[in-house]
Amino acid sequence: SSGTGAVTVRNTVATNLGAIGAVGAGATSLEVFTTNAAETQSGAAVVAGETTIAAGTGAVTLNNASNQFTGAVNSTGSGAVTVRNDIATVLGAIGTDAGPAASLSVTTSNDNVSQSSTAYVTGATTVAAGTGNVLLTNTGNKFTGAINSTGTGAVSLRTATAVNLGAIGSSGNAASSLTGRSASGGITQSAAAIVAGTTSLRDDSGSAISVNNAGNQLSGAITTAGTGAVTIANDEDTTQGQLGKATGKASLTEKTNNKHVRQRGAGEEN
């Protein structure tokens, strides 16, 4: 569709989107409905407003490098969701509580990734935003699988359930900062976090905070908030910010590879 009007497509089989809109003349909005069938692309989509894909159990693959989704990108089905965008990306509703997306992958060209609605994802979530910030901070988020961020921007995560940190940053490409908050279930790791700035972790339910991967490189001050046990592993000098709450009783375990541990602020282990 080469025009600037709204585009709606309904298909009972797998759908392959060609070019939608054009640079400087984006489609007003894009809606695609399939009957449990995959949705893919063979051309770029340029959309000024919201994009909504309802593919049921089908995978949603919007991975053209020239895509420009200005409005929120929504996917209501339970299949894997892949989004690539040449500008800042706003995630709308991804999956549902009863039918979470199988996985979520988002790639931008050094642009921010943020949210305007909740994401429900049962498998891994991977965001590659280059120097852009990753802001998955909707309070209703339910990321069951690991959350990975490969870029060097700030990473901020918030969930209604437990947080499983996957790979955050990488060797030579550290995330500028890391903030994680769980409403219930605690914070754990399944891969190393490499962070140049501060790391701030919070659990609101009294569950444990455990960032104990031996490959962690947490260069800035580490702070935690919550009443659960705190475990930290770090492969370089460790700077403690405030740990825990004065009103709570927990434990603190720290492991370094023959490196210094120092305090900055109030350490409140009780």
mmCIF file of C-alpha atoms in Angstrom:
data_model
loop_
_atom_site.group_PDB
_atom_site.id
_atom_site.type_symbol
_atom_site.label_atom_id
_atom_site.label_comp_id
_atom_site.label_asym_id
_atom_site.label_seq_id
_atom_site.Cartn_x
_atom_site.Cartn_y
_atom_site.Cartn_z
ATOM 1 C CA SER A 1 0.000 0.000 0.000
ATOM 2 C CA SER A 2 1.670 3.221 -1.163
ATOM 3 C CA GLY A 3 -0.823 5.696 0.298
ATOM 4 C CA THR A 4 -1.023 7.559 3.591
ATOM 5 C CA GLY A 5 -4.385 6.237 4.751
ATOM 6 C CA ALA A 6 -5.068 3.557 7.333
ATOM 7 C CA VAL A 7 -4.237 0.010 6.191
ATOM 8 C CA THR A 8 -6.240 -3.015 7.391
ATOM 9 C CA VAL A 9 -5.531 -6.544 6.166
ATOM 10 C CA ARG A 10 -7.446 -9.697 7.105
ATOM 11 C CA ASN A 11 -6.200 -13.057 5.856
ATOM 12 C CA THR A 12 -7.039 -16.669 6.685
ATOM 13 C CA VAL A 13 -3.538 -17.857 5.746
ATOM 14 C CA ALA A 14 0.018 -16.673 6.385
ATOM 15 C CA THR A 15 0.473 -13.015 5.457
ATOM 16 C CA ASN A 16 3.487 -11.426 3.772
ATOM 17 C CA LEU A 17 3.453 -7.638 3.945
ATOM 18 C CA GLY A 18 5.085 -5.773 1.074
ATOM 19 C CA ALA A 19 5.880 -2.067 1.215
ATOM 20 C CA ILE A 20 3.497 -0.113 3.445
ATOM 21 C CA GLY A 21 3.631 3.678 3.162
ATOM 22 C CA ALA A 22 6.860 5.494 2.336
ATOM 23 C CA VAL A 23 9.391 7.716 4.077
ATOM 24 C CA GLY A 24 7.752 11.097 4.519
ATOM 25 C CA ALA A 25 4.361 9.622 3.638
ATOM 26 C CA GLY A 26 3.666 6.962 6.232
ATOM 27 C CA ALA A 27 0.436 5.032 6.496
ATOM 28 C CA THR A 28 -1.879 6.453 9.160
ATOM 29 C CA SER A 29 -2.086 3.080 10.892
ATOM 30 C CA LEU A 30 -1.616 -0.616 10.183
ATOM 31 C CA GLU A 31 -3.781 -3.551 11.280
ATOM 32 C CA VAL A 32 -3.214 -7.162 10.255
ATOM 33 C CA PHE A 33 -5.432 -10.102 11.241
ATOM 34 C CA THR A 34 -4.606 -13.735 10.456
ATOM 35 C CA THR A 35 -6.151 -17.027 11.511
ATOM 36 C CA ASN A 36 -3.331 -18.480 13.621
ATOM 37 C CA ALA A 37 -0.922 -17.942 10.749
ATOM 38 C CA ALA A 38 2.461 -16.255 10.562
ATOM 39 C CA GLU A 39 2.890 -12.624 9.549
ATOM 40 C CA THR A 40 6.120 -11.619 7.738
ATOM 41 C CA GLN A 41 7.521 -8.834 5.534
ATOM 42 C CA SER A 42 9.095 -8.490 2.102
ATOM 43 C CA GLY A 43 9.181 -4.663 2.131
ATOM 44 C CA ALA A 44 9.535 -1.869 4.659
ATOM 45 C CA ALA A 45 6.615 -0.517 6.650
ATOM 46 C CA VAL A 46 6.434 3.217 7.345
ATOM 47 C CA VAL A 47 3.543 3.852 9.747
ATOM 48 C CA ALA A 48 2.773 7.146 11.485
ATOM 49 C CA GLY A 49 0.259 5.749 13.961
ATOM 50 C CA GLU A 50 -0.256 2.448 15.733
ATOM 51 C CA THR A 51 0.561 -0.956 14.287
ATOM 52 C CA THR A 52 -1.520 -3.873 15.566
ATOM 53 C CA ILE A 53 -0.982 -7.505 14.567
ATOM 54 C CA ALA A 54 -3.437 -10.216 15.613
ATOM 55 C CA ALA A 55 -1.928 -13.496 14.409
ATOM 56 C CA GLY A 56 -3.239 -15.878 17.062
ATOM 57 C CA THR A 57 -0.646 -18.593 17.532
ATOM 58 C CA GLY A 58 1.275 -17.444 14.453
ATOM 59 C CA ALA A 59 4.653 -15.762 14.713
ATOM 60 C CA VAL A 60 4.893 -12.032 14.027
ATOM 61 C CA THR A 61 8.089 -11.079 12.194
ATOM 62 C CA LEU A 62 8.432 -7.386 11.385
ATOM 63 C CA ASN A 63 12.167 -7.455 10.756
ATOM 64 C CA ASN A 64 12.808 -5.202 7.774
ATOM 65 C CA ALA A 65 15.790 -2.963 8.594
ATOM 66 C CA SER A 66 14.070 0.079 7.029
ATOM 67 C CA ASN A 67 10.858 -0.102 9.054
ATOM 68 C CA GLN A 68 9.705 3.136 10.648
ATOM 69 C CA PHE A 69 6.991 2.439 13.205
ATOM 70 C CA THR A 70 6.357 5.809 14.832
ATOM 71 C CA GLY A 71 3.344 4.716 16.841
ATOM 72 C CA ALA A 72 3.092 1.847 19.280
ATOM 73 C CA VAL A 73 3.575 -1.705 17.973
ATOM 74 C CA ASN A 74 1.014 -4.180 19.358
ATOM 75 C CA SER A 75 0.804 -7.959 19.002
ATOM 76 C CA THR A 76 -2.167 -9.696 20.593
ATOM 77 C CA GLY A 77 -1.275 -13.316 19.800
ATOM 78 C CA SER A 78 0.777 -16.005 21.512
ATOM 79 C CA GLY A 79 3.398 -16.551 18.811
ATOM 80 C CA ALA A 80 6.950 -15.246 18.828
ATOM 81 C CA VAL A 81 7.225 -11.496 18.176
ATOM 82 C CA THR A 82 10.163 -9.940 16.305
ATOM 83 C CA VAL A 83 10.277 -6.193 15.669
ATOM 84 C CA ARG A 84 12.983 -4.220 13.876
ATOM 85 C CA ASN A 85 12.725 -0.465 13.653
ATOM 86 C CA ASP A 86 14.963 2.256 12.234
ATOM 87 C CA ILE A 87 13.678 4.813 14.765
ATOM 88 C CA ALA A 88 12.748 4.845 18.450
ATOM 89 C CA THR A 89 10.365 1.997 19.239
ATOM 90 C CA VAL A 90 7.285 2.111 21.449
ATOM 91 C CA LEU A 91 5.936 -1.300 22.399
ATOM 92 C CA GLY A 92 2.203 -1.394 22.910
ATOM 93 C CA ALA A 93 0.373 -4.463 24.186
ATOM 94 C CA ILE A 94 2.411 -7.629 23.624
ATOM 95 C CA GLY A 95 0.580 -10.887 24.293
ATOM 96 C CA THR A 96 -2.075 -11.198 26.998
ATOM 97 C CA ASP A 97 -2.082 -12.544 30.527
ATOM 98 C CA ALA A 98 -3.953 -15.654 29.329
ATOM 99 C CA GLY A 99 -1.946 -15.970 26.102
ATOM 100 C CA PRO A 100 1.561 -14.539 26.461
ATOM 101 C CA ALA A 101 3.852 -14.147 23.470
ATOM 102 C CA ALA A 102 6.242 -17.064 23.026
ATOM 103 C CA SER A 103 9.227 -14.696 22.863
ATOM 104 C CA LEU A 104 10.027 -11.061 22.127
ATOM 105 C CA SER A 105 12.913 -9.639 20.094
ATOM 106 C CA VAL A 106 13.325 -5.920 19.410
ATOM 107 C CA THR A 107 16.121 -4.301 17.378
ATOM 108 C CA THR A 108 16.607 -0.569 16.774
ATOM 109 C CA SER A 109 19.287 1.573 15.153
ATOM 110 C CA ASN A 110 20.738 3.150 18.321
ATOM 111 C CA ASP A 111 17.290 4.343 19.372
ATOM 112 C CA ASN A 112 15.288 4.002 22.567
ATOM 113 C CA VAL A 113 12.850 1.180 23.251
ATOM 114 C CA SER A 114 9.962 2.069 25.572
ATOM 115 C CA GLN A 115 6.429 0.930 26.378
ATOM 116 C CA SER A 116 2.908 2.336 26.283
ATOM 117 C CA SER A 117 1.269 -0.866 27.523
ATOM 118 C CA THR A 118 1.976 -4.223 29.148
ATOM 119 C CA ALA A 119 4.107 -7.059 27.800
ATOM 120 C CA TYR A 120 3.334 -10.694 28.595
ATOM 121 C CA VAL A 121 6.127 -12.953 27.387
ATOM 122 C CA THR A 122 6.651 -16.577 28.347
ATOM 123 C CA GLY A 123 10.065 -17.064 26.728
ATOM 124 C CA ALA A 124 13.146 -14.900 26.323
ATOM 125 C CA THR A 125 12.961 -11.155 25.724
ATOM 126 C CA THR A 126 15.944 -9.698 23.840
ATOM 127 C CA VAL A 127 16.414 -6.017 23.067
ATOM 128 C CA ALA A 128 19.245 -4.746 20.851
ATOM 129 C CA ALA A 129 19.037 -0.969 20.982
ATOM 130 C CA GLY A 130 22.680 -0.067 20.412
ATOM 131 C CA THR A 131 23.327 3.180 22.276
ATOM 132 C CA GLY A 132 19.601 3.669 22.897
ATOM 133 C CA ASN A 133 17.991 3.200 26.293
ATOM 134 C CA VAL A 134 15.833 0.177 27.087
ATOM 135 C CA LEU A 135 12.846 1.199 29.215
ATOM 136 C CA LEU A 136 10.537 -1.761 29.883
ATOM 137 C CA THR A 137 8.882 -0.198 32.911
ATOM 138 C CA ASN A 138 5.166 -0.963 32.702
ATOM 139 C CA THR A 139 4.067 -2.077 36.167
ATOM 140 C CA GLY A 140 1.970 -4.935 34.778
ATOM 141 C CA ASN A 141 4.761 -6.607 32.777
ATOM 142 C CA LYS A 142 5.127 -10.355 33.103
ATOM 143 C CA PHE A 143 8.405 -11.544 31.592
ATOM 144 C CA THR A 144 8.656 -15.231 32.475
ATOM 145 C CA GLY A 145 11.846 -15.840 30.518
ATOM 146 C CA ALA A 146 15.188 -14.066 30.751
ATOM 147 C CA ILE A 147 15.423 -10.405 29.755
ATOM 148 C CA ASN A 148 18.488 -9.602 27.656
ATOM 149 C CA SER A 149 19.839 -6.244 26.483
ATOM 150 C CA THR A 150 22.891 -6.168 24.221
ATOM 151 C CA GLY A 151 23.396 -2.394 23.913
ATOM 152 C CA THR A 152 25.268 0.292 25.830
ATOM 153 C CA GLY A 153 22.326 2.463 26.873
ATOM 154 C CA ALA A 154 20.610 2.524 30.238
ATOM 155 C CA VAL A 155 18.460 -0.522 31.018
ATOM 156 C CA SER A 156 15.377 -0.126 33.214
ATOM 157 C CA LEU A 157 13.052 -3.067 33.915
ATOM 158 C CA ARG A 158 9.889 -3.383 35.963
ATOM 159 C CA THR A 159 7.643 -6.412 36.348
ATOM 160 C CA ALA A 160 4.650 -7.625 38.324
ATOM 161 C CA THR A 161 6.433 -10.951 38.782
ATOM 162 C CA ALA A 162 10.001 -12.156 39.240
ATOM 163 C CA VAL A 163 12.785 -10.626 37.153
ATOM 164 C CA ASN A 164 15.204 -13.014 35.428
ATOM 165 C CA LEU A 165 18.163 -11.023 34.143
ATOM 166 C CA GLY A 166 19.742 -12.522 31.060
ATOM 167 C CA ALA A 167 22.798 -11.006 29.382
ATOM 168 C CA ILE A 168 22.988 -7.271 30.083
ATOM 169 C CA GLY A 169 25.669 -5.479 28.057
ATOM 170 C CA SER A 170 28.715 -7.358 26.845
ATOM 171 C CA SER A 171 32.487 -7.254 27.116
ATOM 172 C CA GLY A 172 33.606 -3.880 25.759
ATOM 173 C CA ASN A 173 29.973 -2.739 25.422
ATOM 174 C CA ALA A 174 28.729 -2.256 28.948
ATOM 175 C CA ALA A 175 25.231 -0.995 29.673
ATOM 176 C CA SER A 176 25.445 2.542 31.052
ATOM 177 C CA SER A 177 23.248 1.635 34.040
ATOM 178 C CA LEU A 178 20.859 -1.075 35.217
ATOM 179 C CA THR A 179 17.631 -0.669 37.174
ATOM 180 C CA GLY A 180 15.382 -3.622 37.981
ATOM 181 C CA ARG A 181 12.233 -3.769 40.088
ATOM 182 C CA SER A 182 10.042 -6.768 40.871
ATOM 183 C CA ALA A 183 6.654 -6.461 42.549
ATOM 184 C CA SER A 184 6.768 -10.126 43.558
ATOM 185 C CA GLY A 185 9.135 -13.052 43.195
ATOM 186 C CA GLY A 186 12.590 -11.500 43.485
ATOM 187 C CA ILE A 187 15.428 -10.915 41.034
ATOM 188 C CA THR A 188 17.759 -13.591 39.652
ATOM 189 C CA GLN A 189 20.248 -14.032 36.811
ATOM 190 C CA SER A 190 20.791 -16.523 34.012
ATOM 191 C CA ALA A 191 23.751 -14.670 32.393
ATOM 192 C CA ALA A 192 26.311 -12.011 33.236
ATOM 193 C CA ALA A 193 25.590 -8.297 33.626
ATOM 194 C CA ILE A 194 28.239 -5.843 32.437
ATOM 195 C CA VAL A 195 27.351 -2.363 33.646
ATOM 196 C CA ALA A 196 29.510 0.763 33.549
ATOM 197 C CA GLY A 197 27.370 2.848 35.899
ATOM 198 C CA THR A 198 25.068 2.195 38.813
ATOM 199 C CA THR A 199 23.080 -0.981 39.379
ATOM 200 C CA SER A 200 19.867 -0.516 41.369
ATOM 201 C CA LEU A 201 17.660 -3.503 42.207
ATOM 202 C CA ARG A 202 14.425 -3.632 44.171
ATOM 203 C CA ASP A 203 11.946 -6.302 45.212
ATOM 204 C CA ASP A 204 8.689 -5.268 46.862
ATOM 205 C CA SER A 205 7.639 -8.668 48.207
ATOM 206 C CA GLY A 206 10.465 -9.688 50.543
ATOM 207 C CA SER A 207 11.877 -12.142 48.011
ATOM 208 C CA ALA A 208 15.600 -12.554 47.411
ATOM 209 C CA ILE A 209 17.768 -10.479 45.103
ATOM 210 C CA SER A 210 20.492 -12.681 43.651
ATOM 211 C CA VAL A 211 22.908 -11.344 41.032
ATOM 212 C CA ASN A 212 25.476 -14.061 41.488
ATOM 213 C CA ASN A 213 26.830 -14.746 38.014
ATOM 214 C CA ALA A 214 30.615 -15.109 38.216
ATOM 215 C CA GLY A 215 31.039 -13.083 35.033
ATOM 216 C CA ASN A 216 29.340 -9.947 36.364
ATOM 217 C CA GLN A 217 31.229 -6.685 35.879
ATOM 218 C CA LEU A 218 29.314 -4.120 37.912
ATOM 219 C CA SER A 219 31.553 -1.049 37.844
ATOM 220 C CA GLY A 220 29.289 1.488 39.519
ATOM 221 C CA ALA A 221 27.668 1.500 42.930
ATOM 222 C CA ILE A 222 25.265 -1.378 43.620
ATOM 223 C CA THR A 223 22.122 -0.587 45.586
ATOM 224 C CA THR A 224 19.229 -2.826 46.590
ATOM 225 C CA ALA A 225 15.854 -2.186 48.209
ATOM 226 C CA GLY A 226 13.826 -4.924 49.847
ATOM 227 C CA THR A 227 13.792 -7.167 52.883
ATOM 228 C CA GLY A 228 14.908 -10.414 51.245
ATOM 229 C CA ALA A 229 18.363 -11.942 51.117
ATOM 230 C CA VAL A 230 20.883 -10.230 48.848
ATOM 231 C CA THR A 231 23.613 -12.103 46.947
ATOM 232 C CA ILE A 232 26.102 -10.272 44.737
ATOM 233 C CA ALA A 233 28.957 -11.672 42.644
ATOM 234 C CA ASN A 234 31.303 -9.300 40.867
ATOM 235 C CA ASP A 235 34.461 -9.890 38.865
ATOM 236 C CA GLU A 236 35.888 -6.475 39.677
ATOM 237 C CA ASP A 237 36.096 -3.993 42.560
ATOM 238 C CA THR A 238 32.685 -3.668 44.182
ATOM 239 C CA THR A 239 31.137 -0.454 45.471
ATOM 240 C CA GLN A 240 28.178 -0.897 47.808
ATOM 241 C CA GLY A 241 25.474 1.687 47.866
ATOM 242 C CA GLN A 242 22.549 1.247 50.240
ATOM 243 C CA LEU A 243 21.611 -2.394 50.599
ATOM 244 C CA GLY A 244 18.249 -3.479 51.963
ATOM 245 C CA LYS A 245 15.938 -1.597 54.322
ATOM 246 C CA ALA A 246 16.430 -0.721 57.961
ATOM 247 C CA THR A 247 13.008 -2.192 58.779
ATOM 248 C CA GLY A 248 13.770 -5.596 57.292
ATOM 249 C CA LYS A 249 15.939 -8.531 58.267
ATOM 250 C CA ALA A 250 17.816 -10.303 55.567
ATOM 251 C CA SER A 251 21.281 -11.576 54.731
ATOM 252 C CA LEU A 252 24.072 -10.297 52.535
ATOM 253 C CA THR A 253 26.529 -12.442 50.586
ATOM 254 C CA GLU A 254 29.186 -10.889 48.358
ATOM 255 C CA LYS A 255 31.697 -12.674 46.149
ATOM 256 C CA THR A 256 34.555 -11.070 44.248
ATOM 257 C CA ASN A 257 37.526 -12.476 42.370
ATOM 258 C CA ASN A 258 40.220 -11.196 44.755
ATOM 259 C CA LYS A 259 38.938 -7.628 44.325
ATOM 260 C CA HIS A 260 38.151 -4.804 46.751
ATOM 261 C CA VAL A 261 34.750 -4.227 48.353
ATOM 262 C CA ARG A 262 33.944 -0.733 49.603
ATOM 263 C CA GLN A 263 30.849 1.124 50.811
ATOM 264 C CA ARG A 264 29.147 4.280 49.661
ATOM 265 C CA GLY A 265 25.987 5.206 51.540
ATOM 266 C CA ALA A 266 24.158 3.189 54.162
ATOM 267 C CA GLY A 267 24.547 -0.565 54.114
ATOM 268 C CA GLU A 268 21.542 -1.860 55.996
ATOM 269 C CA GLU A 269 21.965 -5.580 56.348
ATOM 270 C CA ASN A 270 20.239 -6.776 59.562
#
